[in-house]
Short mmCIF file of C-alpha atoms and ligand atoms in Angstrom, two decimals:
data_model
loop_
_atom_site.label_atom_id
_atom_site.label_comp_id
_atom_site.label_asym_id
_atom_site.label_seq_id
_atom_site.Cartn_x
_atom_site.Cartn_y
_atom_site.Cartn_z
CA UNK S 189 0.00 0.00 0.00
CA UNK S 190 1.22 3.30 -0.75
CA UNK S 191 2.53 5.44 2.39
CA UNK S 192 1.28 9.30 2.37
CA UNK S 193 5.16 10.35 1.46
CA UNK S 194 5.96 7.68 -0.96
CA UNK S 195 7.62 9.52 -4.11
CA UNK S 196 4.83 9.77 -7.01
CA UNK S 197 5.68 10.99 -10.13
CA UNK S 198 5.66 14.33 -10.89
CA UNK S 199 4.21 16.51 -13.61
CA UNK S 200 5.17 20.09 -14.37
CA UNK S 201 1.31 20.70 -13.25
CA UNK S 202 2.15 19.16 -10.31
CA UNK S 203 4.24 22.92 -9.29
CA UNK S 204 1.26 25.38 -10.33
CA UNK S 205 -0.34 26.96 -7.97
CA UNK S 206 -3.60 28.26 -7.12
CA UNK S 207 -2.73 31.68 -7.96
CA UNK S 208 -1.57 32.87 -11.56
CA UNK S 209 1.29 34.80 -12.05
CA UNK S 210 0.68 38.66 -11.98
CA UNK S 211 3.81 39.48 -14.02
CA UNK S 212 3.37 42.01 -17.38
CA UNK S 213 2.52 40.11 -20.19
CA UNK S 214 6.46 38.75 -21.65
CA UNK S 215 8.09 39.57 -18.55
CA UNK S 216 11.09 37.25 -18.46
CA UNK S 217 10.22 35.60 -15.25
CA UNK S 218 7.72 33.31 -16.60
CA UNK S 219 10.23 31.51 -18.65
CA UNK S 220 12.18 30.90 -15.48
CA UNK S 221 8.68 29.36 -13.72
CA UNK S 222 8.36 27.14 -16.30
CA UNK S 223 11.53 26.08 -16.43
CA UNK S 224 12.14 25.73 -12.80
CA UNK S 225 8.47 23.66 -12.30
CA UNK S 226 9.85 21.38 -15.37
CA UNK S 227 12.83 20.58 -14.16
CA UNK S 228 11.75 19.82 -10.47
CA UNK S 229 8.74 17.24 -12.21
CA UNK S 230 11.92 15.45 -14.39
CA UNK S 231 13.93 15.12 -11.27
CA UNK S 232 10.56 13.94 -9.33
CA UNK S 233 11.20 16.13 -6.09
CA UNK S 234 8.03 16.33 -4.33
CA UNK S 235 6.50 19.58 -3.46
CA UNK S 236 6.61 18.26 0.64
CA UNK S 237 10.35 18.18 0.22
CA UNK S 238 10.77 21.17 -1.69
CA UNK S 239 11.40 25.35 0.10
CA UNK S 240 11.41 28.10 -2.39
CA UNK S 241 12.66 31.49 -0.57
CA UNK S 242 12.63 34.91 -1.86
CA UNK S 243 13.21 38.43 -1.17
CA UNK S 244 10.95 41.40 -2.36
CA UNK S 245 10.85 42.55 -6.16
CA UNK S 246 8.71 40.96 -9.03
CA UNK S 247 10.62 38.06 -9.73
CA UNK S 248 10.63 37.33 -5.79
CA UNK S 249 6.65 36.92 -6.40
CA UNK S 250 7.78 33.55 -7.60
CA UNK S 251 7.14 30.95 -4.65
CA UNK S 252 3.56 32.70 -4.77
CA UNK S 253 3.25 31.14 -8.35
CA UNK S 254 5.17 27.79 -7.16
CA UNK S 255 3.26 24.83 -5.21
CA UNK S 256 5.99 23.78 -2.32
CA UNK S 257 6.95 24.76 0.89
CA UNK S 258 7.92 28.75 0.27
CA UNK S 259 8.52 31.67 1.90
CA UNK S 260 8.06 35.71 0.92
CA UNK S 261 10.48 36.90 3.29
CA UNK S 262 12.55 40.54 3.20
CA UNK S 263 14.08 42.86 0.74
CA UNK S 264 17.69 41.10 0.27
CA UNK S 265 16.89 38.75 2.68
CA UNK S 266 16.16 35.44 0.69
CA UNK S 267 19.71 33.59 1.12
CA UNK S 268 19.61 34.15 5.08
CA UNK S 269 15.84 32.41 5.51
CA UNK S 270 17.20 29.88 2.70
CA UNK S 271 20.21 29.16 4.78
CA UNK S 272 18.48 28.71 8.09
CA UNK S 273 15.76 26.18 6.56
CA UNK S 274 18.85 24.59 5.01
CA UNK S 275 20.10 24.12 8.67
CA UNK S 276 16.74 23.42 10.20
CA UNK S 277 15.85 20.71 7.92
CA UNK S 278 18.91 19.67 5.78
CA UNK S 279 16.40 16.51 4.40
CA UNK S 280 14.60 19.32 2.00
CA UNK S 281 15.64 20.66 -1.15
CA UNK S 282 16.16 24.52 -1.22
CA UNK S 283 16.06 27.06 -3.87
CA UNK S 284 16.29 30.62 -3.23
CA UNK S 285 14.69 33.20 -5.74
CA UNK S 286 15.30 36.58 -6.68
CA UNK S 287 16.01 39.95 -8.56
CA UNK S 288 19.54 41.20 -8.94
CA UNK S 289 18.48 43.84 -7.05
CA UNK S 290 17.62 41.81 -4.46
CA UNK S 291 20.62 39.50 -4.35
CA UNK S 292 23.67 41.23 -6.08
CA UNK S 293 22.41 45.35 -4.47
CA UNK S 294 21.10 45.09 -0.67
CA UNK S 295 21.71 41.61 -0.15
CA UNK S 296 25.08 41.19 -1.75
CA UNK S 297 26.72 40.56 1.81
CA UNK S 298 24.67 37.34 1.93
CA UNK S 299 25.17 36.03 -1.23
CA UNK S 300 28.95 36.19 -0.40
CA UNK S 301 28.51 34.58 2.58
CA UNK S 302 26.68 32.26 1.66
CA UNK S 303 29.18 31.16 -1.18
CA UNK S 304 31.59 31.23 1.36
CA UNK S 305 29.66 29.03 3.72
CA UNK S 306 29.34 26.72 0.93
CA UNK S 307 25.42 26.06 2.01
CA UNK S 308 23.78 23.04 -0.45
CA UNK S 309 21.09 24.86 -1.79
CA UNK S 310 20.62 26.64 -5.40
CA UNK S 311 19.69 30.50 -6.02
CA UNK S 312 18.52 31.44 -9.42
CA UNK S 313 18.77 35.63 -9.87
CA UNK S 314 16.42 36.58 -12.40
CA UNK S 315 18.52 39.34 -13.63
CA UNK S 316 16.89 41.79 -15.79
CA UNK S 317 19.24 44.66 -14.84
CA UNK S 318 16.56 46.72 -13.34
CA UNK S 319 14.94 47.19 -10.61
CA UNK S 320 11.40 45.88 -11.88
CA UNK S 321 8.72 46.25 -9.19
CA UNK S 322 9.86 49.73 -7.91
CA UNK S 323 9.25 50.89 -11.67
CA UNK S 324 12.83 51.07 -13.38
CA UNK S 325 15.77 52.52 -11.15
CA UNK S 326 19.14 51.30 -11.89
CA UNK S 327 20.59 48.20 -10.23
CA UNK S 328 24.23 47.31 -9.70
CA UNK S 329 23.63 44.94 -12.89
CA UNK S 330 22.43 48.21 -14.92
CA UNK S 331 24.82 48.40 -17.74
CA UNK S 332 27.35 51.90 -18.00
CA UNK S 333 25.65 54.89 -19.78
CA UNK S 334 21.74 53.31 -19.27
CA UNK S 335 19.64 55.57 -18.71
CA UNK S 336 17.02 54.96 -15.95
CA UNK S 337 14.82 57.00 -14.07
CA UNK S 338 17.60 57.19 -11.48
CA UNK S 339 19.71 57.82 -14.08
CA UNK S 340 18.83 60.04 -16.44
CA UNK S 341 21.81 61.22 -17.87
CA UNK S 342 23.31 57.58 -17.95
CA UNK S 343 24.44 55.09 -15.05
CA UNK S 344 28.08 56.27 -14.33
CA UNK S 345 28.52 52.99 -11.97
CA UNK S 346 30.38 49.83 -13.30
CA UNK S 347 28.10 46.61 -13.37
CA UNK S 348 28.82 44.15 -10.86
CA UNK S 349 29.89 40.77 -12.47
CA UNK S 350 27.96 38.01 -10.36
CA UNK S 351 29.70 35.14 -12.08
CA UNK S 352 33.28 36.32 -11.67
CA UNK S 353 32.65 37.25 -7.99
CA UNK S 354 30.95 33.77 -7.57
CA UNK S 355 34.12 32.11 -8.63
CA UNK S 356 36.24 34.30 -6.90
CA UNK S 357 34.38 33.32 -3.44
CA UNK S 358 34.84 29.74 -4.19
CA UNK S 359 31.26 28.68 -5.38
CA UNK S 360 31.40 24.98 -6.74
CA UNK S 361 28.45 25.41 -9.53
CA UNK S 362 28.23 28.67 -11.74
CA UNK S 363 25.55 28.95 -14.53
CA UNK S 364 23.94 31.62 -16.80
CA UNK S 365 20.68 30.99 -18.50
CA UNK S 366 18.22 33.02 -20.56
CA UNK S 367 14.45 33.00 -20.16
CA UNK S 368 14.13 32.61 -23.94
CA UNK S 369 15.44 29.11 -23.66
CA UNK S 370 13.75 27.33 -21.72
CA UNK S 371 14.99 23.83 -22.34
CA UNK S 372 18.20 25.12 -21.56
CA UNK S 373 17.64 26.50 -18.78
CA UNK S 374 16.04 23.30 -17.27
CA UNK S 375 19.38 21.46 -17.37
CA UNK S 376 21.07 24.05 -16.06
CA UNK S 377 18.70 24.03 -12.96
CA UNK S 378 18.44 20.23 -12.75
CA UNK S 379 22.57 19.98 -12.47
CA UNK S 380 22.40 23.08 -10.19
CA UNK S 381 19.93 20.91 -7.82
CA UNK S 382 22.00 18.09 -7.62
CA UNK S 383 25.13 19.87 -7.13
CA UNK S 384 26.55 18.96 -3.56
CA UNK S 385 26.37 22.72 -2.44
CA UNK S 386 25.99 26.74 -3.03
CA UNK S 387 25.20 26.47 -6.67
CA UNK S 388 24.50 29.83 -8.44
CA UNK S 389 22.23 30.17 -11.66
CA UNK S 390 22.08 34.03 -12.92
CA UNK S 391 19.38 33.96 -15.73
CA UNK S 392 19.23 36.59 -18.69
CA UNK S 393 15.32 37.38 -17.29
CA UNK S 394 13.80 40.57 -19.19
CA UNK S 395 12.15 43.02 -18.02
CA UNK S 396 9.60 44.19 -21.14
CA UNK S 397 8.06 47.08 -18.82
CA UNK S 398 11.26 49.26 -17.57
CA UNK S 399 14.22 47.99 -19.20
CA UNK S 400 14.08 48.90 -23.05
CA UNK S 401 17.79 48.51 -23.68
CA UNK S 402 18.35 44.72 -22.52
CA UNK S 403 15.73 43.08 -24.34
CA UNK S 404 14.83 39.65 -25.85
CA UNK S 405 15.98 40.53 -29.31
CA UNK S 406 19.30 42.48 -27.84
CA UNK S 407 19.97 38.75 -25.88
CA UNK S 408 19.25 37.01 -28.59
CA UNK S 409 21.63 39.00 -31.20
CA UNK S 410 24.60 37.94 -28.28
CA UNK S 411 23.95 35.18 -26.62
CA UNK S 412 25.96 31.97 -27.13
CA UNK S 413 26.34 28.23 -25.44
CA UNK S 414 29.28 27.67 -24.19
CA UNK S 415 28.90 24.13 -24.97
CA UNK S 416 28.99 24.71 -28.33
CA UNK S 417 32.38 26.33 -28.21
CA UNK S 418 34.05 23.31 -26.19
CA UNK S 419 34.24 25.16 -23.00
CA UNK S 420 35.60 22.80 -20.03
CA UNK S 421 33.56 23.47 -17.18
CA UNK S 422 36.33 22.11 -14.71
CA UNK S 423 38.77 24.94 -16.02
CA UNK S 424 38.75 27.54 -13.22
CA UNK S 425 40.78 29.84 -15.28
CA UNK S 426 39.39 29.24 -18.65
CA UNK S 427 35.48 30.41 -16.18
CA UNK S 428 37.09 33.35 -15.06
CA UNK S 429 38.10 33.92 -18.66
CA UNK S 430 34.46 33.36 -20.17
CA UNK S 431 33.02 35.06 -17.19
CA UNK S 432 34.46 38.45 -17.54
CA UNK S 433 33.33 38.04 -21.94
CA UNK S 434 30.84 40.90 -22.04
CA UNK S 435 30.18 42.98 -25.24
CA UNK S 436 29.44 41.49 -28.93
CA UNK S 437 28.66 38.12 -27.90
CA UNK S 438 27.83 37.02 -24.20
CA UNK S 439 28.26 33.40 -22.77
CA UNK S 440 25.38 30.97 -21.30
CA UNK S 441 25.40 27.59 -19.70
CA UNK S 442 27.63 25.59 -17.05
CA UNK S 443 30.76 28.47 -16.43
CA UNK S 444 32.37 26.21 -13.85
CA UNK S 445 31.47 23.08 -11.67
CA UNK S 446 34.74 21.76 -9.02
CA UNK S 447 35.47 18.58 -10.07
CA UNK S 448 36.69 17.78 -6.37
CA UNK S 449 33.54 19.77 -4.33
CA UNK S 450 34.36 20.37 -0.80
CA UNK S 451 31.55 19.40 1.55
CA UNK S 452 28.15 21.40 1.76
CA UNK S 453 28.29 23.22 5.36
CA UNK S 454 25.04 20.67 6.46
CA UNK S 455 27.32 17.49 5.57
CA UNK S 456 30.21 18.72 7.96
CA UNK S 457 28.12 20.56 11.17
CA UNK S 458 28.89 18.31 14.12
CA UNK S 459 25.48 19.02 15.20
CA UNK S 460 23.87 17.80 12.35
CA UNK S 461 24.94 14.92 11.42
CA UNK S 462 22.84 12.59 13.85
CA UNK S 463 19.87 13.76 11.29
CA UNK S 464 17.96 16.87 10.47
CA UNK S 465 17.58 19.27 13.40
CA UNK S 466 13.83 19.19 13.23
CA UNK S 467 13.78 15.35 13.49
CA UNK S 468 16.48 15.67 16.75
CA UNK S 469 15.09 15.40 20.04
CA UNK S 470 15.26 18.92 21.69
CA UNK S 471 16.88 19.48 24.68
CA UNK S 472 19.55 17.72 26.44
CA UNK S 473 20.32 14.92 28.91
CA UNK S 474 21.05 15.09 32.35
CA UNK S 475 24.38 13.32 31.59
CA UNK S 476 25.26 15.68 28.27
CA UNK S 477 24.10 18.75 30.55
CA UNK S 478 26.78 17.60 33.33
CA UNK S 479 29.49 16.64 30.65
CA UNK S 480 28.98 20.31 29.04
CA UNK S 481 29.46 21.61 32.32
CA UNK S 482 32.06 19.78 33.28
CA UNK S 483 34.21 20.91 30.17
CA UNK S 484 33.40 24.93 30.73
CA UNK S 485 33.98 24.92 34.32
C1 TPP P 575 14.55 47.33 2.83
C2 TPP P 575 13.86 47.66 1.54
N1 TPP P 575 14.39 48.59 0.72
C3 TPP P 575 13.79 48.88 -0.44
C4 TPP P 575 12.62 48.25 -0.79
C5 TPP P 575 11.95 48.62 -2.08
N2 TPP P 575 12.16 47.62 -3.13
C6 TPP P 575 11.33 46.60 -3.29
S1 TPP P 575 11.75 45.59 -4.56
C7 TPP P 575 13.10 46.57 -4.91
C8 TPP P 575 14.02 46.28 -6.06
C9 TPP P 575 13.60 45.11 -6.88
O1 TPP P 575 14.53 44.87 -7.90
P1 TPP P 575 14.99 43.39 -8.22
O2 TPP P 575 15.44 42.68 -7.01
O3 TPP P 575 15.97 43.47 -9.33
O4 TPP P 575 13.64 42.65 -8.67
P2 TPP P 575 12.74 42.83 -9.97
O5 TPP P 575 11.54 43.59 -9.52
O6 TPP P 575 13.55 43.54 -11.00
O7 TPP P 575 12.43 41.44 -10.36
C10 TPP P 575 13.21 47.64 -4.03
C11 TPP P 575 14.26 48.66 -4.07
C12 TPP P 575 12.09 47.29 0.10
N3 TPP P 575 10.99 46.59 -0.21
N4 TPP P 575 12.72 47.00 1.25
S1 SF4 P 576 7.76 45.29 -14.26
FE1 SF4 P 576 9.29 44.15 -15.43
S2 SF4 P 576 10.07 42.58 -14.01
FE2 SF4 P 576 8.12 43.36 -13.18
S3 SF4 P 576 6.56 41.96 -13.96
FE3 SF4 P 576 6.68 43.69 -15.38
S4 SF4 P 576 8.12 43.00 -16.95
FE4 SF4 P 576 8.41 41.65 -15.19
MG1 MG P 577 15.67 43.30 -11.35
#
């Protein structure tokens, strides 16, 4: 007889929600939906076992659209509630969600630390170099001279470079995807899941509403696979090389993955390795209370 958590197969259906997405018609984000409800159905995670987290901004309306476990949580603030379910409940999958306002502008500090933490979970940035929701200002992935409505004489900031600081902090999976390939992207999501720690997806997400430089046509004239151009995805140098490639033509797919990982914070944590926190029993013994003491005193 089948038990109530026995795995069932899983349909891309089987990650819809109740409630339709409220994003403009062609916004970017949908693609990454789609693609992030097919891949968990091919790799038959079930919604009980699944967390989506997000911060505030359009694209972190996504666990809203998403049936799992899922949390709305604060501006910047998605990799910190990601990390602590991580920790609570190591059993579940995690993905964190975002903008790149979100994750690479007030929450940068996290997504560093996270990276450096080396936490197994995976956080796709739906970058569409904007800051969607709050109606166009410039974000730290806005490219030079773009004008914005915080910028209306041209952004005189640099953009940040998410992939080159990911491999720079020592983050074992780097990916970049666009929302106008979906069937690319679900690889890249499905490897990123099954990575043995921080894995980072940045996807190529559009905004069609307030961002009227970077759009689907402007991708597609410059985006390329890096498959296609025999890029070895264990080459840290030959990553950094393809990750700083920014002009003409502009890389997508697997940057870098280690070859020799080093183990996800959650595998190492003395503390968690009798099983998840939430199945531990709380408290302590008489005899571990005297023993702690015992070795303070
Ligand atoms: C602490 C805090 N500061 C500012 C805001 C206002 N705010 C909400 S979303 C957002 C930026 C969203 O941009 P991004 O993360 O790129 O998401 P997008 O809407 O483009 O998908 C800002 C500045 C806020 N909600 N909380
Ligand atoms: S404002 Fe931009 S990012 Fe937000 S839903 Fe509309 S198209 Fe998408
Ligand atoms: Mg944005």
């Amino acid at each position: 007889m089948a038990t109530a958590t026995a795995p069932k197969k899983m349909d891309m259906k089987d990650f819809k929600a109740e409630v339709p997405p409220d994003w403009c018609a062609g916004c970017g984000d949908f693609g990454v939906l789609n693609a992030l409800q097919r891949a968990c159905a091919e790799l038959e995670i079930q919604p009980y076992e699944l967390m989506v987290v997000s911060g505030i901004g359009c694209s972190s309306n996504l666990p809203g659209f998403f049936r799992s476990y899922g949390v709305h949580s604060l501006h910047g603030r998605a990799l910190p509630f990601a990390t602590g379910t991580k920790l609570a409940n190591h059993a579940m999958t995690v993905i964190a969600t975002g903008g790149d306002g979100d994750g690479y502008g007030i929450g940068l500090n996290h997504f560093i630390q996270a990276m450096r933490r080396n936490i197994n979970l995976t956080y796709i940035v739906m970058n569409n170099e904007v800051y969607g929701l709050t109606t166009g200002q410039v974000s730290p992935t806005s490219e030079l001279g773009m004008k914005t409505k915080t910028t209306p004489h041209g952004n005189l900031e640099a953009m940040l470079n998410p992939l080159a600081l990911a491999l720079a902090t020592g983050c074992g999976y780097i990916a970049r995807g666009f929302s106008g390939d979906v069937k690319h992207l679900v690889k890249l999501y499905q490897d990123g899941i099954q990575f043995p720690g921080f894995a980072l997806i940045d996807v190529f997400s559009p905004c069609v509403t307030f961002n009227k430089q970077n759009t689907y046509s402007w991708f597609r004239e410059r985006v390329y696979r890096l498959e296609d151009k025999g890029h070895d995805p264990t080459d840290f140098h030959a990553a950094m090389d393809r990750a700083l490639e920014w002009g003409e033509k502009i890389p997508i797919g697997l940057f870098y993955r280690n070859p020799s990982p080093r183990p996800p914070l959650d595998a190492q944590d003395p503390g968690l390795q009798a099983g998840p926190l939430v199945s531990q029993p709380l408290g302590m013994t008489k005899e571990q209370r005297a023993k702690l003491i015992a070795e303070f005193m």
